[in-house]
Short mmCIF file of C-alpha atoms and ligand atoms in Angstrom, two decimals:
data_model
loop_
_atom_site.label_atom_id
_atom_site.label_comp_id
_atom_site.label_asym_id
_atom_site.label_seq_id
_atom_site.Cartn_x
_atom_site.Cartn_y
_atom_site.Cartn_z
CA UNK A 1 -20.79 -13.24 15.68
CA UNK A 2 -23.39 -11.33 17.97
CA UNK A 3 -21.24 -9.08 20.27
CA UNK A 4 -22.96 -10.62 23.51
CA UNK A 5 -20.76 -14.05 22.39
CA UNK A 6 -17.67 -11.77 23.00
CA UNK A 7 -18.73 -10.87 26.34
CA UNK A 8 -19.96 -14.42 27.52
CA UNK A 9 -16.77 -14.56 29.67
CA UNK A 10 -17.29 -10.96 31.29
CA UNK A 11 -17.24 -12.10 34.92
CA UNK A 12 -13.91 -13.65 34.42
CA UNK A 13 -12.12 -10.83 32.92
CA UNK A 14 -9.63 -8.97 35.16
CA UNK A 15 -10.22 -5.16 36.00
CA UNK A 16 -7.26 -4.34 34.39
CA UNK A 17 -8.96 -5.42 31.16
CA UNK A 18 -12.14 -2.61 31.60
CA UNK A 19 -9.42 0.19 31.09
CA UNK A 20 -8.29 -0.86 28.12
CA UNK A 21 -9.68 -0.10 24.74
CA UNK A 22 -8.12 -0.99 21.21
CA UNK A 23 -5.69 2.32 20.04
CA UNK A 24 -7.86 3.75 17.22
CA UNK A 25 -5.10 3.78 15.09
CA UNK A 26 -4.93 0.11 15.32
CA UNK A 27 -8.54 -0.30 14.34
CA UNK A 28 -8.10 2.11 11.67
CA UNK A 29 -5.80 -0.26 9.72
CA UNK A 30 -8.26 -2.04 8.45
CA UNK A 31 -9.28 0.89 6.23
CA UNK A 32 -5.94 1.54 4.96
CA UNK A 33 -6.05 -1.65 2.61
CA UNK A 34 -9.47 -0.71 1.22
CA UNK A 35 -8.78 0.17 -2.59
CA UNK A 36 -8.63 3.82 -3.42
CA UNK A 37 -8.20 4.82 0.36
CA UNK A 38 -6.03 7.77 0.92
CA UNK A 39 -5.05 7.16 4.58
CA UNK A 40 -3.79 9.77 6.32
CA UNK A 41 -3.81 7.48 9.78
CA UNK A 42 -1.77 5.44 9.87
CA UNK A 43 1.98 6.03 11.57
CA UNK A 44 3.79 4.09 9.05
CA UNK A 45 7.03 4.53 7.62
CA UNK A 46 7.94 4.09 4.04
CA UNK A 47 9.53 0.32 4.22
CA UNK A 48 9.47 0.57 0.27
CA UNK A 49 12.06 2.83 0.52
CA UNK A 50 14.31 0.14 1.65
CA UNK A 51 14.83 -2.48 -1.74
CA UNK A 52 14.36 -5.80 -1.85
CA UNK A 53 18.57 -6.03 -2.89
CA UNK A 54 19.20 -4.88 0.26
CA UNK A 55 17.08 -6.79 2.24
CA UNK A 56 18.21 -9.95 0.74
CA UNK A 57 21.92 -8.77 1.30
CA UNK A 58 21.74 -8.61 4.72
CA UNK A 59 19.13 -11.63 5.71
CA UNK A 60 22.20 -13.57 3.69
CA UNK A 61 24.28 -12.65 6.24
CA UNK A 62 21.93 -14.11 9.01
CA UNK A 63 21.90 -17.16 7.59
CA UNK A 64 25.32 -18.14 7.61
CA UNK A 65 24.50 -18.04 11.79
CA UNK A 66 21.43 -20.11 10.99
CA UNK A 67 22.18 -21.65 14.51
CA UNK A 68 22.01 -18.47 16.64
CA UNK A 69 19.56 -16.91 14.87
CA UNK A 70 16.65 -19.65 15.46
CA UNK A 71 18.12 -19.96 18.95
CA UNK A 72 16.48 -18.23 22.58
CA UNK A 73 18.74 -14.87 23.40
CA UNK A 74 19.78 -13.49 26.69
CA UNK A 75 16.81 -11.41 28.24
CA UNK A 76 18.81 -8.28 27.79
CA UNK A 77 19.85 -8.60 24.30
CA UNK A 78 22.81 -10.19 22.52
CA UNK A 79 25.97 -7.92 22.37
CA UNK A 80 26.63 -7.00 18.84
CA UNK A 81 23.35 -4.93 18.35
CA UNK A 82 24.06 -3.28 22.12
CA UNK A 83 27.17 -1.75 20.30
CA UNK A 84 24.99 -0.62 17.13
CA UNK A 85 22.75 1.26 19.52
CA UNK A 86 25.46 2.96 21.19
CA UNK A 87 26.50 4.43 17.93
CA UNK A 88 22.95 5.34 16.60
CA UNK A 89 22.65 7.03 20.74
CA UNK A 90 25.98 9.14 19.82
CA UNK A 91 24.81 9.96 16.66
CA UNK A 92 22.01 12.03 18.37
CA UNK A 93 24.31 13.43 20.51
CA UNK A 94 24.25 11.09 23.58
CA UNK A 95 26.78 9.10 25.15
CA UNK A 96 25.50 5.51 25.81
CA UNK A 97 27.16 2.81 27.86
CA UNK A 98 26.56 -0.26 26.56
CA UNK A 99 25.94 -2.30 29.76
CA UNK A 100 22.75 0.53 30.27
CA UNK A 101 21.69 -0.90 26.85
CA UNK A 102 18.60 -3.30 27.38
CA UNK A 103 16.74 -4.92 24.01
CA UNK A 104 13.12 -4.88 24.04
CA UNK A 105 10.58 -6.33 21.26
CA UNK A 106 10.06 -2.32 20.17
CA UNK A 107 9.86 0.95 22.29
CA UNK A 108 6.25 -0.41 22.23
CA UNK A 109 7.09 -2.98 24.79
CA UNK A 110 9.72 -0.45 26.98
CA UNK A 111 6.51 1.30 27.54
CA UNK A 112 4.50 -1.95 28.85
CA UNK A 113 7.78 -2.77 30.74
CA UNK A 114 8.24 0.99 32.41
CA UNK A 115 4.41 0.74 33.25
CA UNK A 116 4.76 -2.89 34.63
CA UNK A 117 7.76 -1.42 36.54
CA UNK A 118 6.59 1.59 38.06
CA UNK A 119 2.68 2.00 38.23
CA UNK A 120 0.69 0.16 40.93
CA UNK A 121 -3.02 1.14 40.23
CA UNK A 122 -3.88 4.49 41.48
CA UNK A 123 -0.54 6.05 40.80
CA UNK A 124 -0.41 8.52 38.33
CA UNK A 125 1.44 9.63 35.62
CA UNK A 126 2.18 13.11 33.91
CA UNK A 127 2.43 13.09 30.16
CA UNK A 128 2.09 15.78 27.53
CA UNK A 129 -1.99 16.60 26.12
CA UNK A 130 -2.35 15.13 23.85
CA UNK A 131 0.24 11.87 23.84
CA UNK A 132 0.55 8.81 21.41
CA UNK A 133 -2.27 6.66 22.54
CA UNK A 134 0.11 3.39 22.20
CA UNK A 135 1.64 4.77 25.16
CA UNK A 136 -2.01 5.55 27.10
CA UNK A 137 -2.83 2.03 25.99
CA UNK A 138 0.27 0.44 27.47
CA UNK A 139 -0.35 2.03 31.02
CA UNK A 140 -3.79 1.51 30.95
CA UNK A 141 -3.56 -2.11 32.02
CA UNK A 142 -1.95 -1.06 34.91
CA UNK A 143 -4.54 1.00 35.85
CA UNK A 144 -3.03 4.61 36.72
CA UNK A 145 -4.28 7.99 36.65
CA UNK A 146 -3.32 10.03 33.68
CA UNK A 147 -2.37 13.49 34.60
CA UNK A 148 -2.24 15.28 30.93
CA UNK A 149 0.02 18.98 30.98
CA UNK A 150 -0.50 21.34 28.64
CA UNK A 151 1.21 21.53 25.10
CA UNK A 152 2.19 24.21 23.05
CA UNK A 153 4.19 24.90 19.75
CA UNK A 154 7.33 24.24 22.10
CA UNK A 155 6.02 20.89 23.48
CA UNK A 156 4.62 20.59 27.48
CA UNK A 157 4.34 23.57 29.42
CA UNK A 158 6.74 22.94 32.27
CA UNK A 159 4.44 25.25 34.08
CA UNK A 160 1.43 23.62 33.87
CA UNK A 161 3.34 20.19 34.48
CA UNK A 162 4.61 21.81 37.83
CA UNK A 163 1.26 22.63 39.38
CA UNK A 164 -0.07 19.53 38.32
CA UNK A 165 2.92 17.58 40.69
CA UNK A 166 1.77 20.34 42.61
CA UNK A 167 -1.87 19.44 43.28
CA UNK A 168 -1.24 16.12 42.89
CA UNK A 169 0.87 15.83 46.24
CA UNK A 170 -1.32 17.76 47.69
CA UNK A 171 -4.09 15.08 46.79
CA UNK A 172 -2.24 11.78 48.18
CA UNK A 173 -1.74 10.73 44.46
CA UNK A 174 1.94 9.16 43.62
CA UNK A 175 2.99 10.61 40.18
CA UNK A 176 5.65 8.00 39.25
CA UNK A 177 6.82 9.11 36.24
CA UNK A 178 6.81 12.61 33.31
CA UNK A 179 6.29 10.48 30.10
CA UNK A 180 7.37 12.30 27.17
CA UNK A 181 8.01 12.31 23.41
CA UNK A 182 10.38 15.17 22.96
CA UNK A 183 11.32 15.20 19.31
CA UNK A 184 8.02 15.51 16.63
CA UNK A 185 5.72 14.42 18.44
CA UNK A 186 3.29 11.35 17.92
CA UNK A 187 0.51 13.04 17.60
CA UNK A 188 1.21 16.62 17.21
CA UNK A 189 4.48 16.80 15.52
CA UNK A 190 5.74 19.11 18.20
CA UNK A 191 8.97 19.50 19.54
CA UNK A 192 9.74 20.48 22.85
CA UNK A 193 12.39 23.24 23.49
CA UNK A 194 16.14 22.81 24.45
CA UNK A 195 15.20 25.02 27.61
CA UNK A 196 11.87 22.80 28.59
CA UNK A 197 14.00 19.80 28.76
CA UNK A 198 16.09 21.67 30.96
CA UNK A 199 13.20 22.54 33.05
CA UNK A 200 11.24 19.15 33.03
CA UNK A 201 14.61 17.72 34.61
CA UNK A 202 14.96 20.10 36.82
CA UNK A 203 11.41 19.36 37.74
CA UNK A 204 11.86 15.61 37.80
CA UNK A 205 14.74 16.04 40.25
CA UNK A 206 12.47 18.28 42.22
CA UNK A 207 9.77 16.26 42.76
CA UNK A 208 11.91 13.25 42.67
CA UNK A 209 10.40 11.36 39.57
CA UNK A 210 11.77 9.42 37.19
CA UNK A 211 11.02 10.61 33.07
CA UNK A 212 10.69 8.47 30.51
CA UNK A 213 11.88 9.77 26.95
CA UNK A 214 10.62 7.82 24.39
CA UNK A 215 12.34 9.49 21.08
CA UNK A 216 11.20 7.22 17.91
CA UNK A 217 11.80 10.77 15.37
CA UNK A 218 14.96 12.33 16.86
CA UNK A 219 16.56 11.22 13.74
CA UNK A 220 14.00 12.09 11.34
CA UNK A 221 14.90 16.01 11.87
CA UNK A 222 14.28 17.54 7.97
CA UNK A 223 15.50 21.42 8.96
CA UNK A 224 16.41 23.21 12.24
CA UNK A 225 18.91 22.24 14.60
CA UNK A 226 18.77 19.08 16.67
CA UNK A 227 18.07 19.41 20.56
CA UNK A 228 19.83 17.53 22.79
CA UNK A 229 18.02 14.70 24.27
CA UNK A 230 16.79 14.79 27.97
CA UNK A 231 19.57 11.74 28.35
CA UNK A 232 22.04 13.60 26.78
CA UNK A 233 21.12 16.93 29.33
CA UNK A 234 21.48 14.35 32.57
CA UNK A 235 24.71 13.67 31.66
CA UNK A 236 25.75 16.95 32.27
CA UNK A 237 25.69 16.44 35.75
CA UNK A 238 27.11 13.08 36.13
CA UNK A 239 27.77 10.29 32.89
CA UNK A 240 25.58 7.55 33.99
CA UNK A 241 21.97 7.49 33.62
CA UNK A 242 20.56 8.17 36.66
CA UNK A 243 16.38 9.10 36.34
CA UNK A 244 16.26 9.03 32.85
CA UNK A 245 14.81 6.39 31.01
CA UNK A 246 15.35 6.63 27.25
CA UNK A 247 13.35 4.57 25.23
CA UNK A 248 14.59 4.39 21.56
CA UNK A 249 13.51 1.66 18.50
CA UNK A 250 14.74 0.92 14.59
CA UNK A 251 11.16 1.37 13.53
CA UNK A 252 11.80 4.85 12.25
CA UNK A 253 15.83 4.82 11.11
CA UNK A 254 15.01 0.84 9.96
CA UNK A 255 11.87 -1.12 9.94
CA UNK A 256 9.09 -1.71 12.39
CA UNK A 257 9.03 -4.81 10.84
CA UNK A 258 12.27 -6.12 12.93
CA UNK A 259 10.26 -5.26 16.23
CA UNK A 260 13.01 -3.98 17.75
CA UNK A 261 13.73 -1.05 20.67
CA UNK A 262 15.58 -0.70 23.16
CA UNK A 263 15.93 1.11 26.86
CA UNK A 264 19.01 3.53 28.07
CA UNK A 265 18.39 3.47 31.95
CA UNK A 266 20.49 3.03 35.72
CA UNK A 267 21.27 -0.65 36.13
CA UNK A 268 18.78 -0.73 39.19
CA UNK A 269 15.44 0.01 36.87
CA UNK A 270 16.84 -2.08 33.61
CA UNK A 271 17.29 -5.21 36.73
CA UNK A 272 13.45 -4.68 37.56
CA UNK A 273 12.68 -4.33 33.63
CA UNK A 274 14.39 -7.70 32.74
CA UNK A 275 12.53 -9.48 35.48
CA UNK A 276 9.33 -7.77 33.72
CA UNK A 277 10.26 -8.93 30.26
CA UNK A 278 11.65 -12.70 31.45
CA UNK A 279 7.45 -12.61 32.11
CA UNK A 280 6.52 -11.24 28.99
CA UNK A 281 8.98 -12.57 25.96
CA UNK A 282 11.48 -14.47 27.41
CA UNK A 283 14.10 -12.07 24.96
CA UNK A 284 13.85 -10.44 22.00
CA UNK A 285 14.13 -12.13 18.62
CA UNK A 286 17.94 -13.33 17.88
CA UNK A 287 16.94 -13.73 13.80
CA UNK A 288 15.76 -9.73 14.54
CA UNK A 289 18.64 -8.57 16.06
CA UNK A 290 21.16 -10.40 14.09
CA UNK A 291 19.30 -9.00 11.10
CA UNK A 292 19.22 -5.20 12.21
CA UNK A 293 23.30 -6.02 13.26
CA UNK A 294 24.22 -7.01 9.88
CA UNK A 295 22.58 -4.15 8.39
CA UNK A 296 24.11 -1.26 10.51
CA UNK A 297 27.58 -3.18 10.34
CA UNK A 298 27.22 -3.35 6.77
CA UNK A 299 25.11 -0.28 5.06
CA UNK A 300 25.50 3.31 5.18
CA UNK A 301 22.53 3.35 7.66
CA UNK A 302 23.01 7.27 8.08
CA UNK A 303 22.39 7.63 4.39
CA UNK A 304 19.67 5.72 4.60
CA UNK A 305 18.04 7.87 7.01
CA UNK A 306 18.94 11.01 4.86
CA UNK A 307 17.25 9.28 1.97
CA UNK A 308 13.82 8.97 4.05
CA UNK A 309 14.25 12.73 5.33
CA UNK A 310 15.00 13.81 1.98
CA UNK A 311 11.09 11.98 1.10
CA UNK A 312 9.19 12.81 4.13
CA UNK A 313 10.06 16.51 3.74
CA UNK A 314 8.72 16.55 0.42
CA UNK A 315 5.61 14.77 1.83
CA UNK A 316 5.56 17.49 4.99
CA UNK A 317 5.41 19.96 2.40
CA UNK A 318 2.89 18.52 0.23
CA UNK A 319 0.76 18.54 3.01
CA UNK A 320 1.48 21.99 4.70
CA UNK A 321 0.93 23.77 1.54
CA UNK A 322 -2.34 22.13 0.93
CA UNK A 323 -3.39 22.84 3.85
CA UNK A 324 -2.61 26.51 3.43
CA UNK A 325 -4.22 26.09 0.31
CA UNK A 326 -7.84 23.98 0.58
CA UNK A 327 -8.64 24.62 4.51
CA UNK A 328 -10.89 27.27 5.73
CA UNK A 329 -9.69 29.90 8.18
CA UNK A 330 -10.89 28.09 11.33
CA UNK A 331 -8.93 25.53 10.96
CA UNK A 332 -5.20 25.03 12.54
CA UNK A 333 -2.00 23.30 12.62
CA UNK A 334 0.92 22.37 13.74
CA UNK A 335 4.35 22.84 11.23
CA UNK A 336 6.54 19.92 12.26
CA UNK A 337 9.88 19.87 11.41
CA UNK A 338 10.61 16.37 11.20
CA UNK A 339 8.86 12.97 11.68
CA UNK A 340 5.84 12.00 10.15
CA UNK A 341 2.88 13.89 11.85
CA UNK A 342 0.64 16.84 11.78
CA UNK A 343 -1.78 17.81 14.12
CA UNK A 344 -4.94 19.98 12.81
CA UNK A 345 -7.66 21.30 15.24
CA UNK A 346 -10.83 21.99 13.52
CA UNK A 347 -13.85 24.55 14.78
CA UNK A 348 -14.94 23.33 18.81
CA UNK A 349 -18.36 22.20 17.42
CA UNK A 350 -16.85 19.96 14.72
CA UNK A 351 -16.79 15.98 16.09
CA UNK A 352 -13.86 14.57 14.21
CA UNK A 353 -14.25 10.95 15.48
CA UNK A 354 -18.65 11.39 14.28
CA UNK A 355 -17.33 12.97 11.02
CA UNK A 356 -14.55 10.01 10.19
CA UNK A 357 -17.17 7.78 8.45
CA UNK A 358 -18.09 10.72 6.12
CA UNK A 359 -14.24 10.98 5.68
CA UNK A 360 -13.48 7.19 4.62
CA UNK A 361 -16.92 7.38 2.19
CA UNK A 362 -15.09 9.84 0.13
CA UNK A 363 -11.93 7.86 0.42
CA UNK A 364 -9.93 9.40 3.19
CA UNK A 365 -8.79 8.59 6.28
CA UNK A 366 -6.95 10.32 9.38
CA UNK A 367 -7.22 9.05 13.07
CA UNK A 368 -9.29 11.68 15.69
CA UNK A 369 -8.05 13.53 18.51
CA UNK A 370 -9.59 11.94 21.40
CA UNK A 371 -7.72 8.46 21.36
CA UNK A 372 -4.15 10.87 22.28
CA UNK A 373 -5.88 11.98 25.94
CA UNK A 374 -7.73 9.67 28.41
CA UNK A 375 -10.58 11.28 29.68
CA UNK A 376 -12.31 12.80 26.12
CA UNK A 377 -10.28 16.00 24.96
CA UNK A 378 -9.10 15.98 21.64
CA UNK A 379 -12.49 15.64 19.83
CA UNK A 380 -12.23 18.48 17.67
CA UNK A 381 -8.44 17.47 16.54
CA UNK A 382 -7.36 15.31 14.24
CA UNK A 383 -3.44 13.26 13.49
CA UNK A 384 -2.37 13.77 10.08
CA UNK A 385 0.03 11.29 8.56
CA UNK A 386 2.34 12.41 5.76
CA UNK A 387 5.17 9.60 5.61
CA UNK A 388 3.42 7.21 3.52
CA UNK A 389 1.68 8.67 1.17
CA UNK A 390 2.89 9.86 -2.11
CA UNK A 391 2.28 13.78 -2.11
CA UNK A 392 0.07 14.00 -5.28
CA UNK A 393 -2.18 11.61 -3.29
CA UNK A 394 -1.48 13.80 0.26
CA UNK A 395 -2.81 16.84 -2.05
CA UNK A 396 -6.18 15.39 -3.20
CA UNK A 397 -6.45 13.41 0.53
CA UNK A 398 -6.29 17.11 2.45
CA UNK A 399 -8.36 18.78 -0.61
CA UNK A 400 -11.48 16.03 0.07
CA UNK A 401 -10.85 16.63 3.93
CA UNK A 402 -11.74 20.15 3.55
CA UNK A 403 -14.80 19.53 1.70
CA UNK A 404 -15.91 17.47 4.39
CA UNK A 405 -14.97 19.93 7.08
CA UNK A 406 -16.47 22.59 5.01
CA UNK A 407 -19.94 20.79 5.05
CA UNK A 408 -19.61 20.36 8.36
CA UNK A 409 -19.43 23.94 8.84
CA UNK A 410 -22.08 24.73 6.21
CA UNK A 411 -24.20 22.38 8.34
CA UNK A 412 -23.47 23.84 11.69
CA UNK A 413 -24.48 27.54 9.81
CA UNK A 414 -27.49 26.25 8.29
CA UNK A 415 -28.53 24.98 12.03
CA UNK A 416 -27.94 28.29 13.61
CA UNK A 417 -29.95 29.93 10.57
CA UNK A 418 -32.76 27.46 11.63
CA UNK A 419 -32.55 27.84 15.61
CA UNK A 420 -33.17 31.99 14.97
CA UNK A 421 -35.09 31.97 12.39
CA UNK A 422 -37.52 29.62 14.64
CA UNK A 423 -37.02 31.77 17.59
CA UNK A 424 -38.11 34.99 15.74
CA UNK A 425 -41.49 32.73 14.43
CA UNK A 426 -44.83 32.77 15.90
CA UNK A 427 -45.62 29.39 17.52
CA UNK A 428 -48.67 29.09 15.34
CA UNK A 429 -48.68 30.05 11.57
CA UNK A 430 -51.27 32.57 10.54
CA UNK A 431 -52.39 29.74 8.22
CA UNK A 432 -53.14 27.48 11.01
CA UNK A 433 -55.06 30.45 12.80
CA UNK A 434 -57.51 31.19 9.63
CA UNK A 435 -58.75 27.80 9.84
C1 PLP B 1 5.92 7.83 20.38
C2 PLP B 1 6.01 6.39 20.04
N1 PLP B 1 6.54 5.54 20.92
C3 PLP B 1 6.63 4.24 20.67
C4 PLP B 1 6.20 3.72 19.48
C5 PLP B 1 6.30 2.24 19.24
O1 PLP B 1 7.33 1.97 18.37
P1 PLP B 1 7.89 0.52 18.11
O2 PLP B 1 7.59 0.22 16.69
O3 PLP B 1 9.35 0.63 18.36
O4 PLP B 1 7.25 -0.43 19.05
C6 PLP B 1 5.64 4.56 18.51
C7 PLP B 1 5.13 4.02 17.25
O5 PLP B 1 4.61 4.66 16.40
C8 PLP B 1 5.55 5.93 18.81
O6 PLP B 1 5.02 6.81 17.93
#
C-alpha cells in the first residue's frame, strides 16, 4: 500500500499521535523470525525453559474454575494473585501490603497508567540516559518533556539529576516524576548503587516528586549482592508507600505471555490509576491471573528462577568473553550482573541505526542506541540481548558484529586517507597541464 494511503486521515489524528513513533525493538521483531537470524534485539526471555508438562499442569488447574476464569475481574485485581505478589515483593526484600497491590495488563501498562496519571503535556519527566524506550513510548502520548540524567557504571548520577530539577524550576517546567529502572537496566544492564537510591529519594523528597521504580530484573541477579529496592529504602522511614511507585511484572520470573504486572503505590495514586485503567481494560485477564496463581501456589517458582539465572549467566558470559575476544579496542561495554542486557558503545563516527541493515545481511541483529533517549543521543550505542540465544550462536552473532564494525572503521580510515591525501594534491594533475 503506498504510504500516502496511511496518511489519508492526517488531519484527523490527535497531536498526541505526532510524538509517538513505533519502539524499534518492536519493529525489529519482524527480523527475529527470518531463518538463520541471530538476533541479538530482542528483550525476550527464554519461555522454552518452562515445559510444556508444566504448563499443562497448571492451565488444568484453571479449568476446574472455568466460570471465573472467562468471567470480567475487579479493576484492581482478584485477591489470590495480590497475595502471590506480596511474597515475590518480600522475596526481594520488600514488605508489601496487599491492599497497595494493584494488577495491571504488564508493567507495560503501569507505565501508560503513571503517565495518564501524572503528566499533563508540557510537564516533564527525569529518567536515566539512556532508558527502555517502552517506557519513552508510553509517556510520549502524553506529550511531556523528557529530561534524560546522566548514567554511569553505578546507574543515574544523582548529581546530574539534581541540577537538572534544578534548572528545570528555574525554567517554569513541572518535573512530575524520576522514572527509573534500578536493577540491570533495560538498555544498559546497569545497576544503580545502594547509596544512589538513597540519594534519588532523598532528592525526590526534596523536590517533592514522586519516583517510579519499575524493577522487571531484580530477580534475575546471577552474582553480587542484591540492593534493596527504592520501596524497600522508603519504608525505612514509615511502612506504607508513600512517593514510591513500584512497578513490578511476571514477564521475567514467569512469562510475558500471561501479560501480567502489577503497581506497589499510596492508596491515593493506585485510586487515580484504577479510574485510568477502568478507561483502558476494564481489568486484567481473570484466565491470566488465575493461571500465574496456580503456578506460584503450586511450583517451586524460586527454583524456577534459579534455573533461568543459572542459563542467562552462561549466556552473559558467552557474550562478555566474545566480546573481549572479537571487538576492537574502541569499542565498550557494560558487564551486567544480572538480567538480560548489554550495552556496547562503538567509535562517535560509527551510525549504529545506518549500519543495522549491513548487520541483518550477514544475519545479525541488535537494536541501536537512539530509540533509549528522546531527542537523538545514543547513535553510536547499541542493546545487546543475551537471554535468548544459545551461546554458541551469541559467539558467532558478536564475532560477525565485529566484522561489521571493523569495516566500518576500515571505511572511516580509508576516508580520512582520501580527505589528506586530496588536500596535499594539486588541483590540476600535471597530466591535465601537458595537454
Ligand atoms: C524496564 C521495563 N519495564 C517494563 C517492561 C514491560 O514489561 P511487561 O512485559 O511486564 O509489560 C519491560 C519489558 O521488557 C522493561 O524492560
Amino acid at each position: 500500500m503506498p504510504l500516502v494511503d496511511l496518511d489519508r486521515f492526517d488531519f484527523l489524528y490527535a497531536n498526541r499521535v505526532k510524538g509517538m513513533k513505533t519502539a524499534a525493538t518492536r519493529d525489529l521483531m519482524a527480523t527475529l523470525s527470518r531463518p538463520g537470524i541471530i538476533s541479538l534485539a530482542g528483550g525476550f526471555p527464554d519461555t522454552r525453559t518452562f515445559g510444556e508438562e508444566a504448563f499443562h499442569e497448571i492451565s488444568k488447574n484453571v479449568a476446574a474454575d472455568s466460570a471465573q476464569a472467562l468471567q470480567y475481574g475487579p479493576t484492581a485485581g482478584l485477591e489470590g494473585i495480590k497475595d502471590v505478589i506480596v511474597d515475590v515483593m518480600e522475596a526481594e526484600g520488600t514488605r508489601a501490603r496487599q491492599e497497595d497491590v494493584f494488577i495491571t495488563t504488564g508493567a507495560q501498562q503501569g507505565l501508560d497508567l503513571v503517565g495518564k496519571v501524572f503528566l499533563d503535556e508540557g510537564d516533564a519527566v527525569l529518567c536515566e540516559g539512556p532508558t527502555y524506550a517502552g517506557a519513552l513510548n508510553a509517556f510520549a502520548a502524553y506529550r511531556p518533556r523528557v529530561i534524560h540524567a546522566q548514567t554511569d557504571r553505578a546507574g543515574m548520577m544523582p548529581s546530574v539529576a539534581r541540577e537538572a530539577l534544578k534548572k528545570a524550576r528555574r525554567q517554569g517546567v513541572h518535573v512530575k516524576f524520576i522514572y527509573t529502572v534500578p536493577n540491570f537496566q533495560n538498555p544498559t544492564g546497569v545497576t544503580l548503587a545502594a547509596e544512589r537510591r538513597r540519594e534519588l529519594l532523598e532528592i525526590a523528597r526534596e523536590y517533592d516528586l514522586v519516583i517510579i521504580e519499575d524493577n522487571p530484573y531484580g530477580m534475575l541477579r546471577f552474582e553480587g549482592e542484591a540492593l534493596p529496592t527504592i520501596a524497600a529504602l522508603e519504608q525505612e522511614s514509615g511502612p506504607e508507600a508513600d512517593r514510591v511507585v513500584y512497578l513490578g511484572t511476571f514477564s521475567k520470573i514467569f512469562a510475558p505471555g500471561v501479560r501480567l504486572g502489577w503497581v506497589h503505590a499510596q492508596p491515593g495514586i493506585l485510586h487515580k490509576i484504577n479510574i485510568g485503567k477502568q478507561g483502558a481494560d476494564l481489568c486484567s485477564s481473570n484466565l491470566s491471573q488465575m493461571l500465574v496463581y496456580a503456578y506460584f501456589q503450586n511450583a517451586d517458582w524460586r527454583a524456577y528462577v534459579k534455573r533461568l539465572t543459572t542459563i542467562y549467566k552462561e549466556r552473559r558470559d558467552a557474550m562478555l568473553d566474545s566480546l573481549a575476544e572479537f571487538m576492537p579496542k574502541e569499542v565498550n561495554w557494560t558487564h551486567p550482573q544480572g538480567g538480560l542486557f548489554v550495552w556496547a558503545t562503538l567509535p562517535t563516527y560509527i551510525d549504529a541505526t545506518a549500519m543495522l541493515p549491513r548487520a541483518v545481511s550477514k544475519n545479525v541483529a541488535y537494536v541501536p542506541g537512539e530509540g533509549f533517549y528522546a531527542g537523538g543521543a545514543g547513535k553510536n550505542c547499541m542493546r545487546l540481548n543475551f537471554s535468548f540465544v544459545e551461546p554458541q550462536n551469541i559467539r558467532r552473532g558478536i564475532e560477525i558484529l565485529a566484522e561489521v564494525i571493523r569495516e566500518r572503521m576500515e571505511l572511516r580510515g580509508d576516508l580520512e586517507r582520501g580527505v589528506r591525501s586530496a588536500a596535499h594534491m594539486p588541483t590540476t594533475s600535471p597530466m591535465q597541464r601537458g595537454r
